[in-house]
PDB file of C-alpha atoms in Angstrom:
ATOM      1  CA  UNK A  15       0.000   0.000   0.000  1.00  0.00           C
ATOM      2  CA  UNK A  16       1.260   3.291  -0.988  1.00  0.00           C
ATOM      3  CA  UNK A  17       1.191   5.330   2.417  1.00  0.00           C
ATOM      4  CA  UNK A  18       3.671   7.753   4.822  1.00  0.00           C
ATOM      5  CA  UNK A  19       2.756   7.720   8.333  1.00  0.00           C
ATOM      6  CA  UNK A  20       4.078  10.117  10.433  1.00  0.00           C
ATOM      7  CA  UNK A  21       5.159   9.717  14.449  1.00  0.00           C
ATOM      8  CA  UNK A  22       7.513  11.625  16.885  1.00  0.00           C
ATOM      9  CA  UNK A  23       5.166  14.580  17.952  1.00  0.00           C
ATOM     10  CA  UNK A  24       5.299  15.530  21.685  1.00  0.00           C
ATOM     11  CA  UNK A  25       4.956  17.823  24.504  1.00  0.00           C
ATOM     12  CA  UNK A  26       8.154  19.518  24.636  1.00  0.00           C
ATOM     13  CA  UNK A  27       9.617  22.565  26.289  1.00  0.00           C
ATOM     14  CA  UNK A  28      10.596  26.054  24.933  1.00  0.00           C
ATOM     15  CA  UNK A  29      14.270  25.637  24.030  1.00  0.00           C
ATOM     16  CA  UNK A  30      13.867  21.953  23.374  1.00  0.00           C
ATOM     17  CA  UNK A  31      14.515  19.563  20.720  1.00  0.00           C
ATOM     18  CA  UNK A  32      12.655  16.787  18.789  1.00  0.00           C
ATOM     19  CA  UNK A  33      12.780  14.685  15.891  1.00  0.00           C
ATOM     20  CA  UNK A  34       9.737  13.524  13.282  1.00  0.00           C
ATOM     21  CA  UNK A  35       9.785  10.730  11.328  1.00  0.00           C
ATOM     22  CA  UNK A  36       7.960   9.754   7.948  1.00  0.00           C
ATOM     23  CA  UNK A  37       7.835   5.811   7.151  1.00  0.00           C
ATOM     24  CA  UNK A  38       7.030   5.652   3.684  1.00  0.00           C
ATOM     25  CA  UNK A  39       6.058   2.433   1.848  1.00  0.00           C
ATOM     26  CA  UNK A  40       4.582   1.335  -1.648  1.00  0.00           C
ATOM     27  CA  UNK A  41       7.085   3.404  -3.636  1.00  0.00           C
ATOM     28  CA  UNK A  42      10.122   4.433  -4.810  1.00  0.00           C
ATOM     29  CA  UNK A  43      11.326   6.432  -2.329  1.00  0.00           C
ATOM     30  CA  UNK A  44      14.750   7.502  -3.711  1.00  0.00           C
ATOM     31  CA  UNK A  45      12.619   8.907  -6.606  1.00  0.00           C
ATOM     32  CA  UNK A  46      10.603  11.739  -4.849  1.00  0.00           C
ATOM     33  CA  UNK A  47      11.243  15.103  -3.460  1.00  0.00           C
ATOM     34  CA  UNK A  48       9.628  15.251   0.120  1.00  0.00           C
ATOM     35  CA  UNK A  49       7.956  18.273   2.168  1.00  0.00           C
ATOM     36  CA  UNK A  50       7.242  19.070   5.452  1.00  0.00           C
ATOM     37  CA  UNK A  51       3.719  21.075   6.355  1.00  0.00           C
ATOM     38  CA  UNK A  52       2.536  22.442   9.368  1.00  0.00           C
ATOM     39  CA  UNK A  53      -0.845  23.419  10.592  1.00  0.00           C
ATOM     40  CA  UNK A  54      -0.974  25.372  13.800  1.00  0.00           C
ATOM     41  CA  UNK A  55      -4.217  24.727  15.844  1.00  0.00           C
ATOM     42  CA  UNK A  56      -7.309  26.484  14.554  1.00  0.00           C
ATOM     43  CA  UNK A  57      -4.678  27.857  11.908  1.00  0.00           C
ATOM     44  CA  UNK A  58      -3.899  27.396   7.845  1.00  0.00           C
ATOM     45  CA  UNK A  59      -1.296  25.008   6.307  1.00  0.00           C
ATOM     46  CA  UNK A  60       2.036  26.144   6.599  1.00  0.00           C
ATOM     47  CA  UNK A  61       5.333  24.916   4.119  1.00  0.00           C
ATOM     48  CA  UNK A  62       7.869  23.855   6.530  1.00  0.00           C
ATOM     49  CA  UNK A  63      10.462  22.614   4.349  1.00  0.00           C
ATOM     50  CA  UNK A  64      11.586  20.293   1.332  1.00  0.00           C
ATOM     51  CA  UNK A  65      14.434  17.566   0.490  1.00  0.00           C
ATOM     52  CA  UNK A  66      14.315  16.987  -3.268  1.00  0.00           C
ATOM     53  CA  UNK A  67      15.592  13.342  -4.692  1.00  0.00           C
ATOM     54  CA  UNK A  68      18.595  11.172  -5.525  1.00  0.00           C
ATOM     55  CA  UNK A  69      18.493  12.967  -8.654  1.00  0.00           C
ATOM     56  CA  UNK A  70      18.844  16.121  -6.884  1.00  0.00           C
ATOM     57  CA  UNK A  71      21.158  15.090  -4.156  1.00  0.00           C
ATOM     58  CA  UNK A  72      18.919  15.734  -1.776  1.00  0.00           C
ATOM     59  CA  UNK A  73      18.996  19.015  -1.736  1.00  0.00           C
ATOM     60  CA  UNK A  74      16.809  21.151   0.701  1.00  0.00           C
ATOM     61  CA  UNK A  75      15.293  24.109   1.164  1.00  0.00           C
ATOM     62  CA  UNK A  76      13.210  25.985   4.205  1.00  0.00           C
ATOM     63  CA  UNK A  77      10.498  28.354   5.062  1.00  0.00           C
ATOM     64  CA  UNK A  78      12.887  31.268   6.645  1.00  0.00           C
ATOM     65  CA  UNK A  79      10.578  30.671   9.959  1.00  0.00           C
ATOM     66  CA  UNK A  80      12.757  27.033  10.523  1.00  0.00           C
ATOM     67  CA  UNK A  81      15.758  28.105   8.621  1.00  0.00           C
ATOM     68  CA  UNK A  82      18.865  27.137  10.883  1.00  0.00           C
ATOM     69  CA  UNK A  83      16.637  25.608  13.216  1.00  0.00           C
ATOM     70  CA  UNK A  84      14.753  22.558  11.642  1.00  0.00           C
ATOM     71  CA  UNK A  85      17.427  19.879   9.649  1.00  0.00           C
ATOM     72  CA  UNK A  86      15.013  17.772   6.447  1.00  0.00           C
ATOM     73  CA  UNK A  87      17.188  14.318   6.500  1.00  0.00           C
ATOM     74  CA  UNK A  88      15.763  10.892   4.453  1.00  0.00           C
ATOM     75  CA  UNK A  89      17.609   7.708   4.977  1.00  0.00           C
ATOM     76  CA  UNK A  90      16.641   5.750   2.183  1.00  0.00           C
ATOM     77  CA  UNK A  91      17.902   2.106   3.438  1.00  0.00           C
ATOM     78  CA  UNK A  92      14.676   2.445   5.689  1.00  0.00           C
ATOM     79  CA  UNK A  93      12.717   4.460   3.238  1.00  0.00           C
ATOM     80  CA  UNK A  94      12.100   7.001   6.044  1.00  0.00           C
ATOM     81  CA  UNK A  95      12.304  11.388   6.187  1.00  0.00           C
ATOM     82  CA  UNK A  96      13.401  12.922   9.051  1.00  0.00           C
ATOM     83  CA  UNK A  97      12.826  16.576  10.607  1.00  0.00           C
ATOM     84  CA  UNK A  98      15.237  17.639  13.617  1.00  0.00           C
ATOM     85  CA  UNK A  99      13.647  20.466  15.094  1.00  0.00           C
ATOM     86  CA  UNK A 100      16.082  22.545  17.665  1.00  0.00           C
ATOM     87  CA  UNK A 101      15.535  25.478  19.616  1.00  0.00           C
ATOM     88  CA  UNK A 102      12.417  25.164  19.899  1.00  0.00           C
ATOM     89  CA  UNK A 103       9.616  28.054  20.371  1.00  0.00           C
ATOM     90  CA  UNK A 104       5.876  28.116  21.461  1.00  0.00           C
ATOM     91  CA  UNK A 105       5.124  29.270  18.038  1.00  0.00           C
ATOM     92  CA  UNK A 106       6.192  25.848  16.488  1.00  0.00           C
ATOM     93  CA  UNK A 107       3.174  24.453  17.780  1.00  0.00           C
ATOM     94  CA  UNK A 108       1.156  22.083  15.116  1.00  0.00           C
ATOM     95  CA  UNK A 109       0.340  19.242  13.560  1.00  0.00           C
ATOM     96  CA  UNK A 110       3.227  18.471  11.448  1.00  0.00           C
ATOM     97  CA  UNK A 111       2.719  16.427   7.878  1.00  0.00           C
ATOM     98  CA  UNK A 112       5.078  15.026   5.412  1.00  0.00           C
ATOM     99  CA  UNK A 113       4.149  14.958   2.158  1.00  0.00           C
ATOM    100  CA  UNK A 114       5.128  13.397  -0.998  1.00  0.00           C
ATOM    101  CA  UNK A 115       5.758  15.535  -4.099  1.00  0.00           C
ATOM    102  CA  UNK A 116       5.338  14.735  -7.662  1.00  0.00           C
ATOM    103  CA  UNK A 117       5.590  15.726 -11.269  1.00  0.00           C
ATOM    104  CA  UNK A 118       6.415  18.675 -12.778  1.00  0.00           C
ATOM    105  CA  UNK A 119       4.058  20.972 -11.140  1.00  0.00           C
ATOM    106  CA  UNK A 120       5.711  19.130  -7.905  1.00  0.00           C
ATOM    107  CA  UNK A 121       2.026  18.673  -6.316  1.00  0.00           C
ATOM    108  CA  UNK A 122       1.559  17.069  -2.980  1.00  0.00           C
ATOM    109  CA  UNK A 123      -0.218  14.154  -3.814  1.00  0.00           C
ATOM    110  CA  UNK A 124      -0.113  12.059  -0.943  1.00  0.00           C
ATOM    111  CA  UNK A 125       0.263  12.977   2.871  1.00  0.00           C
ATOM    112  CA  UNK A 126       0.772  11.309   6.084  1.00  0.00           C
ATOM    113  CA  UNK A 127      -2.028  11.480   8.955  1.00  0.00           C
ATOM    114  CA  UNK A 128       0.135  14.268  10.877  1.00  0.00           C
ATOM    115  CA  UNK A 129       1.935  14.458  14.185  1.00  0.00           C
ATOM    116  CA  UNK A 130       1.563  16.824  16.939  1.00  0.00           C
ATOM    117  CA  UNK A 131       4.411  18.635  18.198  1.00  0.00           C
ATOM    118  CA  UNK A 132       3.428  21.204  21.573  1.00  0.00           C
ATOM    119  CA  UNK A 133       6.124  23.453  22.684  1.00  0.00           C
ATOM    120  CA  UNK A 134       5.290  24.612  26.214  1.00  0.00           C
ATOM    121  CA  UNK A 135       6.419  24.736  29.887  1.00  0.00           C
TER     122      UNK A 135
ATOM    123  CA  UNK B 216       7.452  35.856  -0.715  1.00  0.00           C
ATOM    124  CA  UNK B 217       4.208  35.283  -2.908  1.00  0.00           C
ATOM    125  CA  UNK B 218       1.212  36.024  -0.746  1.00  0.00           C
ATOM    126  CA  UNK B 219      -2.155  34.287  -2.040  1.00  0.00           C
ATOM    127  CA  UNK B 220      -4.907  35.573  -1.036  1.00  0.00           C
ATOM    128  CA  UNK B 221      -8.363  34.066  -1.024  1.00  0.00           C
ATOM    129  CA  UNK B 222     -12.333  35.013  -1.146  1.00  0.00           C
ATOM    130  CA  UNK B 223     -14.517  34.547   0.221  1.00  0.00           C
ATOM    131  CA  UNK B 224     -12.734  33.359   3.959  1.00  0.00           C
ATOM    132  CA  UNK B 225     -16.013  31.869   4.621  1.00  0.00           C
ATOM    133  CA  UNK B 226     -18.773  30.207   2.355  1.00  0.00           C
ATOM    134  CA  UNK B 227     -22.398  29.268   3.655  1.00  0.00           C
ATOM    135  CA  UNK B 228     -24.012  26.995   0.568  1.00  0.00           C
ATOM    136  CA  UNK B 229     -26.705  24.460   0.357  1.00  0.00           C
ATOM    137  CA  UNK B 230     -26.089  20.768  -1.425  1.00  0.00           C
ATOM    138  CA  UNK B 231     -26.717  20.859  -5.598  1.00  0.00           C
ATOM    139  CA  UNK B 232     -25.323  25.053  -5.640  1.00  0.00           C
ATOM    140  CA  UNK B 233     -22.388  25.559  -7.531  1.00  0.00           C
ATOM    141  CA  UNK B 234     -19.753  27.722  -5.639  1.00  0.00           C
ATOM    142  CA  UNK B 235     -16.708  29.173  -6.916  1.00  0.00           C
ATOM    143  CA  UNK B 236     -13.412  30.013  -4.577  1.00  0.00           C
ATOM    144  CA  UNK B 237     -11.030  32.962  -6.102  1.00  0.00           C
ATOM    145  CA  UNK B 238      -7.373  32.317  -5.360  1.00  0.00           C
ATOM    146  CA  UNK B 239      -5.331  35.980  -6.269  1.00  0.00           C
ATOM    147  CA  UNK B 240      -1.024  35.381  -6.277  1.00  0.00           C
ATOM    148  CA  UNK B 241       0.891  38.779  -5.269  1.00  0.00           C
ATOM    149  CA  UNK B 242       2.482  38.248  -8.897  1.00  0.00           C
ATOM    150  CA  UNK B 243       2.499  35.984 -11.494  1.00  0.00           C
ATOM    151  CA  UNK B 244       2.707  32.585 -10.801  1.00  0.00           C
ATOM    152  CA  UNK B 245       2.023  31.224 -14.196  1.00  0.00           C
ATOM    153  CA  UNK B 246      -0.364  27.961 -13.815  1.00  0.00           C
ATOM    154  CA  UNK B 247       2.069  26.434 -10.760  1.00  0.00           C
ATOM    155  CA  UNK B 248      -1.474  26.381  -8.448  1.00  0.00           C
ATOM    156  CA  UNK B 249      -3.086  23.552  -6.734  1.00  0.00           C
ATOM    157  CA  UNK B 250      -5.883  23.188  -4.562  1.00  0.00           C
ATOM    158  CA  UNK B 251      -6.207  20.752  -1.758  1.00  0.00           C
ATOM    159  CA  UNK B 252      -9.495  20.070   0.487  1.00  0.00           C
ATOM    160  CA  UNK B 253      -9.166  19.456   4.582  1.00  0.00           C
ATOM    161  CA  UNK B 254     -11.685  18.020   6.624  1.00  0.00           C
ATOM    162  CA  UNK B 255     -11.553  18.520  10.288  1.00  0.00           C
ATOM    163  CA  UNK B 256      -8.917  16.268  11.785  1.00  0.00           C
ATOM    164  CA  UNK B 257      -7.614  14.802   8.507  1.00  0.00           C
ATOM    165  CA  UNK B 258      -4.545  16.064   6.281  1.00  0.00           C
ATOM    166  CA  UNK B 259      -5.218  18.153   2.820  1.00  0.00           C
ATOM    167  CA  UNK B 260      -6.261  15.954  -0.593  1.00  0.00           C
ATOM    168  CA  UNK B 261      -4.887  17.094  -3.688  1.00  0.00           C
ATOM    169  CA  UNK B 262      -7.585  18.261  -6.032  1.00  0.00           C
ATOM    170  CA  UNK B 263      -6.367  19.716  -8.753  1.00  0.00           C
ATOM    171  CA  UNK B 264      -3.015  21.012 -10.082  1.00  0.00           C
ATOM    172  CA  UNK B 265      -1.501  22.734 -12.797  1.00  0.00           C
ATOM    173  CA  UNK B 266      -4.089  25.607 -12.155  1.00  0.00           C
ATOM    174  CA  UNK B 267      -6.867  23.377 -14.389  1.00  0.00           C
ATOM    175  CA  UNK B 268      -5.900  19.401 -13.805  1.00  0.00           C
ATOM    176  CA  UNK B 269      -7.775  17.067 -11.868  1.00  0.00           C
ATOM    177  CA  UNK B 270      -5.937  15.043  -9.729  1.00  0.00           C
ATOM    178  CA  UNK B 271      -6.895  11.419 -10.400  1.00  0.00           C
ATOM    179  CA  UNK B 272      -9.789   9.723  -8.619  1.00  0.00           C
ATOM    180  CA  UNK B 273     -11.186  13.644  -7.763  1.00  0.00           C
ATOM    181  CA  UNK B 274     -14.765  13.805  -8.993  1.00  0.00           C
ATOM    182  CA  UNK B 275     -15.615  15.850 -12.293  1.00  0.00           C
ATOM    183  CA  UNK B 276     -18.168  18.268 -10.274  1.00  0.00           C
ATOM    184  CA  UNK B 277     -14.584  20.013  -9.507  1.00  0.00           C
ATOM    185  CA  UNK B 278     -12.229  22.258 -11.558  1.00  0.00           C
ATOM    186  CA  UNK B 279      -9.923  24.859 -11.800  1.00  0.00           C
ATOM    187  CA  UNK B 280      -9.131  27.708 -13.904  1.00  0.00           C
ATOM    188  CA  UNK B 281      -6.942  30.769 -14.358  1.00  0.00           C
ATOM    189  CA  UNK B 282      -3.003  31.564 -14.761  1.00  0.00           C
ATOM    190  CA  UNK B 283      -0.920  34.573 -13.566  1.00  0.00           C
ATOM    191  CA  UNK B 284      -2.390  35.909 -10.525  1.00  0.00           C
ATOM    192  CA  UNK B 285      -5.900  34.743 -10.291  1.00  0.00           C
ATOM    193  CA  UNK B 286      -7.419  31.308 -10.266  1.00  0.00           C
ATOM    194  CA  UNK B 287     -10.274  29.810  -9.359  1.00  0.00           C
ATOM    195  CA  UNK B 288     -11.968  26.557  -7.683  1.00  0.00           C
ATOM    196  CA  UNK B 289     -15.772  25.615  -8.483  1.00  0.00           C
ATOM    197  CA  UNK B 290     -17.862  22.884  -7.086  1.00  0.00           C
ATOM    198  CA  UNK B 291     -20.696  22.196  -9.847  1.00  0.00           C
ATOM    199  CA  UNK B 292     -22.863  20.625  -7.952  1.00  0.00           C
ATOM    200  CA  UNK B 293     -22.035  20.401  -3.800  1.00  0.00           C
ATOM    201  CA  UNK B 294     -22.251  17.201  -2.436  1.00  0.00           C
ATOM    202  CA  UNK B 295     -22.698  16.704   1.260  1.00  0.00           C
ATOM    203  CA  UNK B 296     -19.069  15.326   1.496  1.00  0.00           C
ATOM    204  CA  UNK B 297     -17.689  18.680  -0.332  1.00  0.00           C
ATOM    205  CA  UNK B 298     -17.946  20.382   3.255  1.00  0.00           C
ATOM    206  CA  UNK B 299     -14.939  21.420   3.892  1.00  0.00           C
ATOM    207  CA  UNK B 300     -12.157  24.348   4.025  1.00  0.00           C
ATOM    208  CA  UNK B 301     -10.373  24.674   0.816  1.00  0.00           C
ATOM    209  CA  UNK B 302      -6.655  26.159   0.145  1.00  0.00           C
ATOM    210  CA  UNK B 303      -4.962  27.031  -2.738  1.00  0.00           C
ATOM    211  CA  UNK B 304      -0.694  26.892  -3.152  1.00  0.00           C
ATOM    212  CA  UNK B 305       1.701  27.921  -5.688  1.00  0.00           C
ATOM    213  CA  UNK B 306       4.247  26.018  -6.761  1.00  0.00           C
ATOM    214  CA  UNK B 307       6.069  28.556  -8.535  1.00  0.00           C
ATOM    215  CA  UNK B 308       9.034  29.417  -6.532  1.00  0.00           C
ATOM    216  CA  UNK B 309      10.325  29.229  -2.542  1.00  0.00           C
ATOM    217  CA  UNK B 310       8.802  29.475  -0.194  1.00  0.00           C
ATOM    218  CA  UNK B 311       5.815  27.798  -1.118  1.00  0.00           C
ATOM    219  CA  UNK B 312       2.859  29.300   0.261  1.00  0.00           C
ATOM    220  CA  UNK B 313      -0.797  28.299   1.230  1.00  0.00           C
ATOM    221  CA  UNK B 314      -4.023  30.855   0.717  1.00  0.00           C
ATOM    222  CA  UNK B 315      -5.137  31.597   4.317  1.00  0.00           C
ATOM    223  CA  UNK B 316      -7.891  29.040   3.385  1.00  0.00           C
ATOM    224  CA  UNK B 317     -11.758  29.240   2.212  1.00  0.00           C
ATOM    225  CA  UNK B 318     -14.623  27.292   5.000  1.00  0.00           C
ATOM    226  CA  UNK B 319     -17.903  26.301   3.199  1.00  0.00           C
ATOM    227  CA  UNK B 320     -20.584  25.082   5.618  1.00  0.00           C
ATOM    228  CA  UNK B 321     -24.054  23.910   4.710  1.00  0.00           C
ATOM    229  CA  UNK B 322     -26.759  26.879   4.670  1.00  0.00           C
TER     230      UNK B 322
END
């Protein structure tokens, strides 16, 4: 089955650090650029960041709001995306998604079920 | 950054009207839209793409039109499932961005 399910959210302090993970299955992985989107609570989508593919060398790029903060890895022996988020702030509250990317147009066309990261003391 | 910006914020309709969402780019973003739909407590689908493609398996009652810096969604015919808040995105550059999304609610 052709999924990404996503897992690491938790309650975490201001300051703190935390990594997401994406488990993707059903495809080639190595083939697709991956994103990052967040959703604060009550609040629109938000473009975290992006890792293009093999093709690319995995090249990344970031919403400014993450940059130097929040690390886009993939590890493609376990067909799995990554997110380190450091220094963490209140504001980085949300439901975090991966999504895959595809085609020219580089649509998101499939996304995981979300994880939720709180940042509070 | 490109901003998008989209009307109405908020849509009352009743099942069978046809609605249309306006998505308007800070500058031209040539046809590098999509739309997505979210229900509450579920992550975005992919409707269309490409400012006028429909993603496969998305029914016909949906399209998309418009390049450059205004585009458009329309429902044909709404369905009770089309409830929903609708956003569009660009494609066209980095960052991406998201419209601040569109809510339609049944009348």
């Amino acid at each position: 089955e052709v999924q990404l399910v996503d897992s690491g959210g938790d309650l975490v302090q201001p300051g703190g650090s935390l990594r997401l993970s994406c488990a993707t299955s059903g495809f080639t992985f190595s083939d697709h650029y991956m994103d990052w989107v967040r959703q604060a609570p009550g609040k629109g989508l938000e473009w975290v960041g992006r890792t293009r593919n093999k093709a690319n060398e995995y090249t990344t790029e970031y919403a400014a709001s993450v940059k130097d903060r929040f690390t886009i890895s993939r590890d493609e022996s376990k067909n799995s995306l990554y997110m380190q988020m450091n220094s963490l702030k209140t504001e980085d509250t949300a439901m975090y998604y991966c999504a895959r990317s595809v085609g020219d147009f580089r649509r998101f066309d499939l996304w995981g079920q979300g994880t939720l990261v709180t940042v509070s003391s | 950054d490109i901003q998008l910006t989209q009307s109405p914020s908020f849509l009352s309709a009743s099942v069978g009207d046809r609605v249309t969402i306006t998505c308007r780019a800070s500058q031209a973003i040539s046809n590098y839209l999509a739309w997505y739909q979210q229900k509450a407590g579920k992550a975005p689908k992919l409707l269309i793409f490409a400012a006028s493609t429909l993603q496969s398996g998305v029914p016909s009652r949906f399209s998309g039109s418009g390049s450059g810096t205004e585009f458009t969604l329309t429902i044909s015919s709404l369905q009770p499932e089309d409830f929903a808040t609708y956003y569009c995105q660009h494609l066209n550059t980095y960052p991406i961005t998201f419209g601040q999304g569109t809510r339609l609610e049944i009348k």
